[in-house]
Amino acid sequence: MIVVMKRAASQAEVDHMVQRIEGLGLKARVLCGVERTVIAAIGDDRHTHKESLEIGPGVEEVVPILAPYKMASREARKEPTIIKTGSLEIGGNKLAVIAGPCSVENQEQILASAIAVKAAGATALRGGAFKPRTSPYSFQGLKEEGLKLLAIARETTGLAIVTEVLATEDVPLVARYADVLQIGARNMQNYRLLESAGKSGLPVLLKRGPCATMEELLLAAEYILDAGNPNVMLCERGIRTFEAHTRFTLPLATVPYLHAKTHLPVVVDPSHGTGHTYLVPQMACASVAAGADGLILEVHPDPESAMSDGYQSLNVKQFEDTMRLCRAVAHALGKEI
Ligand code: PEP
Ligand code: MN
């Protein structure tokens, strides 16, 4: 259940209620909103009388949270979560655009990508230094060297860095360089990794597993929130189906569905979601039309020579055209880009 505090509730009253909740053997998690603070009381509350909490000082009301994902749910927080880190802002009225190559390959490539995507309007730079590859013989990423190149790209352009962390033991290293930790589709249910990313203090971009349900995605996000990290963005990147004309099937109904169920920002990845460059611009527009808070797009200065995912990467000109289309859709919806 959640304990909704009155607008004017003091910090002492919030602290008092946290103690009361913990005294009942429940976990208390404070969610600070713009208007008011709510405290999620998590655990087996079957024997807790909500009336006993309702009479607490500064308490407005106590309401049950029906969803299994307690902190991620809309019930716990009515207003959208807005995440800000460096050049990246997501969750408000502005559309965030995270763009860059699948992998960091060398300094020239990542700098050319960063400068070009920034000029076209991207608000953050993506690029993998640790790459999850289906085959152990494929390029695995430049690892720390790649992270250093991303840091140079940030210094040069001011763009915030979004990069994947593959393993729990790498979280401290990646967190030294990244602005946002990306948890990839293959790791969505790696619960130890979710916990350490949660504890890193950095915002997390959590990608949907190709076979994961919405509830599983939201419960995965709950691990990060439960570790004390409120800054989680969810990413729809396509799922496995019987269909073979695209690399994955990109279900965009998940965007309004997630907005109904959670306050967390929603990002769409039309690059992995389709697996074909020529399908990306329209699906990026469709994602914006569906209400996405952000896009993550693979852009490479020379997709033909890319060391990973070149077949789904936009070149600079294609990215500029995609931005133009997305801008028109965003404006039509009253969003800034
Ligand atoms: C990526 O963003 O390059 C990536 C590996 O994505 P996903 O985890 O969605 O496959
Ligand atoms: Mn990729």
Coordinates of C-alpha atoms and ligand atoms in Angstrom, one line a residue:
M1 CA 0.0 0.0 0.0
I2 CA 1.0 3.6 -0.2
V3 CA 0.8 6.3 2.5
V4 CA 0.0 9.6 0.8
M5 CA 1.3 12.5 2.8
K6 CA -0.5 15.9 2.9
R7 CA 1.0 18.7 0.8
A8 CA 2.2 20.5 3.9
A9 CA 3.6 17.4 5.6
S10 CA 6.9 18.1 7.3
Q11 CA 10.1 16.0 6.9
A12 CA 9.7 15.0 10.6
E13 CA 6.2 13.6 9.8
V14 CA 7.5 11.7 6.8
D15 CA 10.4 10.3 8.9
H16 CA 7.8 9.3 11.6
M17 CA 5.7 7.4 9.1
V18 CA 8.7 5.6 7.7
Q19 CA 9.5 4.4 11.2
R20 CA 5.9 3.4 11.8
I21 CA 5.9 1.4 8.5
E22 CA 9.2 -0.3 9.3
G23 CA 7.9 -1.1 12.8
L24 CA 5.1 -3.1 11.1
G25 CA 7.8 -5.2 9.5
L26 CA 7.3 -3.6 6.1
K27 CA 9.8 -1.9 3.8
A28 CA 9.3 1.9 3.5
R29 CA 10.3 3.6 0.3
V30 CA 9.9 7.4 0.1
L31 CA 8.8 8.7 -3.3
C32 CA 9.2 12.5 -3.5
G33 CA 6.8 14.1 -6.0
V34 CA 6.6 17.8 -7.0
E35 CA 3.3 18.2 -5.1
R36 CA 3.5 15.7 -2.3
T37 CA 5.5 12.8 -0.9
V38 CA 4.2 9.3 -0.8
I39 CA 5.7 6.4 1.1
A40 CA 5.4 2.9 -0.4
A41 CA 4.9 0.3 2.3
I42 CA 6.1 -2.9 0.8
G43 CA 5.8 -6.4 2.1
D44 CA 3.1 -8.7 3.4
D45 CA 0.5 -6.2 4.6
R46 CA -2.4 -8.6 4.9
H47 CA -2.5 -8.1 8.7
T48 CA -1.8 -4.3 8.7
H49 CA -4.8 -2.2 9.4
K50 CA -4.6 0.8 7.1
E51 CA -6.7 2.8 9.6
S52 CA -3.8 2.6 12.0
L53 CA -1.5 4.3 9.5
E54 CA -4.2 6.7 8.3
I55 CA -4.3 8.5 11.7
G56 CA -0.5 9.2 11.6
P57 CA 0.6 12.9 11.6
G58 CA 0.7 14.5 8.1
V59 CA -1.1 11.6 6.5
E60 CA -3.7 12.3 3.8
E61 CA -4.8 8.8 3.0
V62 CA -3.6 5.2 2.7
V63 CA -4.4 3.3 -0.5
P64 CA -3.6 -0.2 -1.6
I65 CA -1.3 -0.7 -4.7
L66 CA -2.8 -3.5 -6.7
A67 CA 0.1 -3.8 -9.2
P68 CA 2.9 -6.3 -8.3
Y69 CA 5.4 -3.6 -9.3
K70 CA 4.8 -1.3 -6.3
M71 CA 7.2 1.6 -6.9
A72 CA 7.0 1.6 -10.7
S73 CA 3.3 1.7 -10.7
R74 CA 1.1 4.8 -11.6
E75 CA -0.8 4.1 -8.4
A76 CA 2.3 5.0 -6.4
R77 CA 3.1 8.1 -8.3
K78 CA 0.7 10.1 -10.5
E79 CA 3.1 12.5 -12.1
P80 CA 5.6 11.3 -14.7
T81 CA 9.2 10.8 -13.6
I82 CA 11.6 13.2 -15.3
I83 CA 15.2 12.2 -15.5
K84 CA 17.9 14.8 -16.1
T85 CA 21.6 14.0 -16.6
G86 CA 23.9 16.4 -18.5
S87 CA 22.4 17.1 -21.9
L88 CA 19.8 14.4 -21.5
E89 CA 16.3 15.2 -20.2
I90 CA 13.6 12.6 -20.5
G91 CA 10.0 12.2 -19.2
G92 CA 8.7 15.7 -19.7
N93 CA 7.4 17.5 -22.7
K94 CA 10.6 17.3 -24.6
L95 CA 11.4 14.3 -26.8
A96 CA 14.9 12.8 -26.0
V97 CA 16.9 11.4 -28.8
I98 CA 19.8 9.1 -28.0
A99 CA 21.8 8.4 -31.1
G100 CA 25.1 6.9 -32.1
P101 CA 26.8 3.8 -33.3
C102 CA 26.0 0.3 -32.1
S103 CA 29.7 -0.1 -31.0
V104 CA 32.5 2.3 -30.3
E105 CA 35.1 1.4 -32.9
N106 CA 37.8 4.0 -32.8
Q107 CA 38.2 7.7 -31.9
E108 CA 37.6 9.0 -35.4
Q109 CA 34.3 7.0 -35.7
I110 CA 32.9 7.9 -32.3
L111 CA 33.8 11.6 -32.6
A112 CA 32.4 11.9 -36.1
S113 CA 29.2 10.2 -34.9
A114 CA 28.9 12.4 -31.8
I115 CA 29.4 15.6 -33.8
A116 CA 27.0 14.7 -36.5
V117 CA 24.2 13.4 -34.2
K118 CA 24.5 16.5 -32.0
A119 CA 24.3 18.8 -35.1
A120 CA 21.1 17.0 -36.2
G121 CA 19.5 17.4 -32.7
A122 CA 20.4 14.4 -30.7
T123 CA 20.3 15.0 -26.9
A124 CA 22.6 12.1 -25.9
L125 CA 25.2 9.8 -27.5
R126 CA 24.9 6.0 -27.5
G127 CA 27.7 3.6 -28.2
G128 CA 28.6 0.2 -26.8
A129 CA 32.0 -0.5 -25.3
F130 CA 30.9 -3.9 -23.9
K131 CA 28.9 -5.6 -26.5
P132 CA 26.6 -8.6 -26.0
R133 CA 27.2 -10.7 -29.1
T134 CA 25.4 -13.9 -30.2
S135 CA 28.7 -15.4 -31.3
P136 CA 31.8 -15.4 -29.1
Y137 CA 33.8 -14.8 -32.4
S138 CA 32.1 -11.5 -33.2
F139 CA 33.6 -8.1 -32.1
Q140 CA 33.1 -7.8 -28.3
G141 CA 33.7 -4.1 -28.0
L142 CA 36.7 -2.0 -27.0
K143 CA 35.8 -2.3 -23.3
E144 CA 37.6 0.3 -21.2
E145 CA 39.3 1.8 -24.2
G146 CA 35.8 2.4 -25.7
L147 CA 34.7 4.0 -22.5
K148 CA 37.6 6.4 -22.7
L149 CA 36.7 7.3 -26.2
L150 CA 33.1 8.0 -25.2
A151 CA 34.4 10.3 -22.5
I152 CA 36.4 12.2 -25.1
A153 CA 33.2 12.5 -27.3
R154 CA 31.3 13.9 -24.3
E155 CA 34.1 16.4 -23.7
T156 CA 34.0 17.5 -27.3
T157 CA 30.2 17.7 -27.8
G158 CA 28.7 18.0 -24.3
L159 CA 26.4 15.0 -25.1
A160 CA 25.6 12.7 -22.2
I161 CA 26.8 9.1 -22.7
V162 CA 24.5 6.1 -22.7
T163 CA 26.5 2.8 -22.8
E164 CA 25.8 -0.8 -21.9
V165 CA 27.0 -2.6 -18.8
L166 CA 27.1 -6.4 -19.3
A167 CA 28.2 -7.7 -16.0
T168 CA 27.8 -6.9 -12.3
E169 CA 31.6 -6.7 -11.8
D170 CA 31.9 -4.1 -14.5
V171 CA 29.3 -1.7 -13.0
P172 CA 31.9 0.5 -11.1
L173 CA 34.1 0.8 -14.2
V174 CA 31.3 1.7 -16.6
A175 CA 29.8 4.0 -14.0
R176 CA 33.0 6.0 -13.9
Y177 CA 32.6 7.0 -17.6
A178 CA 28.8 6.8 -18.4
D179 CA 26.0 9.2 -17.7
V180 CA 23.4 6.4 -18.2
L181 CA 23.9 2.7 -17.7
Q182 CA 22.2 0.7 -20.4
I183 CA 21.0 -2.8 -19.4
G184 CA 20.6 -4.8 -22.6
A185 CA 17.7 -7.0 -23.6
R186 CA 19.6 -10.2 -22.9
N187 CA 20.2 -9.0 -19.3
M188 CA 16.8 -7.7 -18.4
Q189 CA 16.3 -10.4 -15.9
N190 CA 19.9 -10.5 -14.5
Y191 CA 18.7 -9.5 -11.1
R192 CA 22.2 -9.1 -9.5
L193 CA 23.1 -6.7 -12.4
L194 CA 19.8 -4.8 -11.9
E195 CA 20.6 -4.4 -8.2
S196 CA 24.2 -3.2 -8.8
A197 CA 23.0 -0.8 -11.5
G198 CA 20.4 0.4 -9.0
K199 CA 23.1 1.1 -6.4
S200 CA 25.4 2.9 -8.9
G201 CA 23.4 6.1 -8.5
L202 CA 23.3 6.6 -12.3
P203 CA 20.1 6.6 -14.3
V204 CA 19.4 3.3 -16.0
L205 CA 18.0 2.5 -19.5
L206 CA 16.4 -0.9 -19.1
K207 CA 15.7 -2.7 -22.4
R208 CA 12.9 -5.2 -22.7
G209 CA 14.0 -8.8 -23.1
P210 CA 12.9 -10.2 -26.5
C211 CA 10.7 -12.8 -24.7
A212 CA 9.7 -10.7 -21.6
T213 CA 6.1 -9.6 -20.8
M214 CA 5.3 -6.1 -19.8
E215 CA 4.9 -7.3 -16.2
E216 CA 8.3 -8.9 -16.2
L217 CA 9.8 -5.6 -17.6
L218 CA 8.1 -3.6 -14.9
L219 CA 9.2 -6.0 -12.2
A220 CA 12.8 -5.8 -13.5
A221 CA 12.6 -2.0 -13.2
E222 CA 11.3 -2.6 -9.7
Y223 CA 14.6 -4.2 -8.7
I224 CA 16.4 -1.0 -9.7
L225 CA 13.9 1.2 -7.9
D226 CA 14.1 -1.0 -4.8
A227 CA 17.9 -0.5 -4.8
G228 CA 17.2 3.2 -4.1
N229 CA 17.5 4.4 -7.7
P230 CA 14.4 6.3 -9.0
N231 CA 15.9 7.1 -12.4
V232 CA 14.8 4.2 -14.7
M233 CA 13.8 4.6 -18.3
L234 CA 12.1 1.6 -20.0
C235 CA 13.0 0.7 -23.5
E236 CA 10.8 -1.2 -26.0
R237 CA 13.2 -2.8 -28.5
G238 CA 11.1 -5.5 -30.1
I239 CA 10.2 -9.1 -29.3
R240 CA 10.7 -12.5 -30.8
T241 CA 7.7 -13.7 -32.8
F242 CA 7.1 -16.1 -35.7
E243 CA 7.5 -13.2 -38.1
A244 CA 10.7 -13.2 -40.1
H245 CA 10.5 -10.0 -42.2
T246 CA 12.0 -8.0 -39.4
R247 CA 14.8 -8.9 -37.0
F248 CA 12.3 -8.5 -34.1
T249 CA 8.7 -7.4 -34.0
L250 CA 8.3 -3.9 -32.6
P251 CA 5.0 -3.6 -30.7
L252 CA 4.2 0.1 -30.2
A253 CA 1.1 -0.4 -28.2
T254 CA 3.5 -1.0 -25.3
V255 CA 4.1 2.8 -25.2
P256 CA 0.6 3.9 -24.2
Y257 CA 0.2 0.7 -22.2
L258 CA 3.3 1.6 -20.1
H259 CA 2.3 5.2 -19.8
A260 CA -1.0 3.9 -18.3
K261 CA 0.7 1.6 -15.9
T262 CA 3.9 3.4 -14.8
H263 CA 5.3 6.9 -14.3
L264 CA 8.7 5.9 -15.7
P265 CA 9.7 7.4 -19.1
V266 CA 9.4 5.1 -22.2
V267 CA 12.0 4.9 -24.9
V268 CA 11.7 3.1 -28.2
D269 CA 14.5 1.5 -30.2
P270 CA 13.4 1.2 -33.9
S271 CA 16.9 0.1 -34.9
H272 CA 16.9 -3.2 -33.1
G273 CA 13.1 -3.3 -33.3
T274 CA 13.2 -3.7 -37.1
G275 CA 16.7 -4.7 -38.0
H276 CA 16.6 -2.9 -41.3
T277 CA 17.7 0.7 -42.0
Y278 CA 14.9 1.4 -44.4
L279 CA 12.3 0.7 -41.8
V280 CA 13.8 2.9 -39.1
P281 CA 12.6 6.4 -40.1
Q282 CA 8.9 5.6 -40.2
M283 CA 9.0 3.4 -37.1
A284 CA 10.8 6.2 -35.3
C285 CA 7.9 8.6 -36.3
A286 CA 5.4 6.0 -35.2
S287 CA 7.1 5.7 -31.9
V288 CA 6.9 9.5 -31.4
A289 CA 3.2 9.3 -32.4
A290 CA 2.6 6.6 -29.9
G291 CA 3.8 8.9 -27.2
A292 CA 7.4 7.8 -26.6
D293 CA 9.4 10.0 -24.3
G294 CA 12.6 9.1 -26.2
L295 CA 14.1 7.3 -29.1
I296 CA 17.4 5.4 -29.2
L297 CA 18.7 5.1 -32.7
E298 CA 21.8 3.5 -34.2
V299 CA 23.7 6.0 -36.4
H300 CA 27.1 5.3 -38.0
P301 CA 29.1 7.6 -40.3
D302 CA 29.7 4.7 -42.6
P303 CA 27.2 1.9 -41.9
E304 CA 28.7 -0.4 -44.5
S305 CA 32.0 -0.6 -42.5
A306 CA 30.3 -0.9 -39.1
M307 CA 31.7 -3.6 -36.8
S308 CA 28.2 -4.4 -35.5
D309 CA 24.6 -3.8 -36.6
G310 CA 25.5 -1.8 -39.8
Y311 CA 22.5 -3.2 -41.6
Q312 CA 20.1 -1.4 -39.2
S313 CA 22.1 1.8 -38.7
L314 CA 21.2 5.1 -40.3
N315 CA 23.9 7.1 -42.0
V316 CA 24.2 10.8 -41.1
K317 CA 21.9 12.0 -43.9
Q318 CA 19.3 9.4 -43.0
F319 CA 19.4 10.4 -39.4
E320 CA 19.0 14.1 -40.3
D321 CA 15.9 13.1 -42.4
T322 CA 14.5 11.0 -39.6
M323 CA 14.9 13.9 -37.2
R324 CA 13.0 16.2 -39.6
L325 CA 10.1 13.7 -39.8
C326 CA 10.1 13.1 -36.0
R327 CA 10.2 16.8 -35.3
A328 CA 7.0 17.3 -37.4
V329 CA 5.2 14.5 -35.5
A330 CA 6.4 15.8 -32.1
H331 CA 5.2 19.3 -32.9
A332 CA 1.9 18.0 -34.0
L333 CA 1.5 16.4 -30.6
G334 CA 2.6 19.6 -28.8
K335 CA 6.0 18.2 -27.8
E336 CA 9.4 19.8 -28.1
I337 CA 12.3 18.2 -29.8
Ligands
PEP1 C1 22.3 -2.3 -28.5 O1 21.7 -1.4 -28.0 O2 23.3 -2.2 -29.3 C2 21.9 -3.7 -28.0 C3 22.7 -4.7 -28.0 O3 20.6 -3.7 -27.8 P1 19.6 -4.9 -27.2 O4 20.1 -5.2 -25.8 O5 18.3 -4.3 -27.2 O6 19.8 -6.1 -28.2
MN2 MN 23.2 -2.8 -31.8

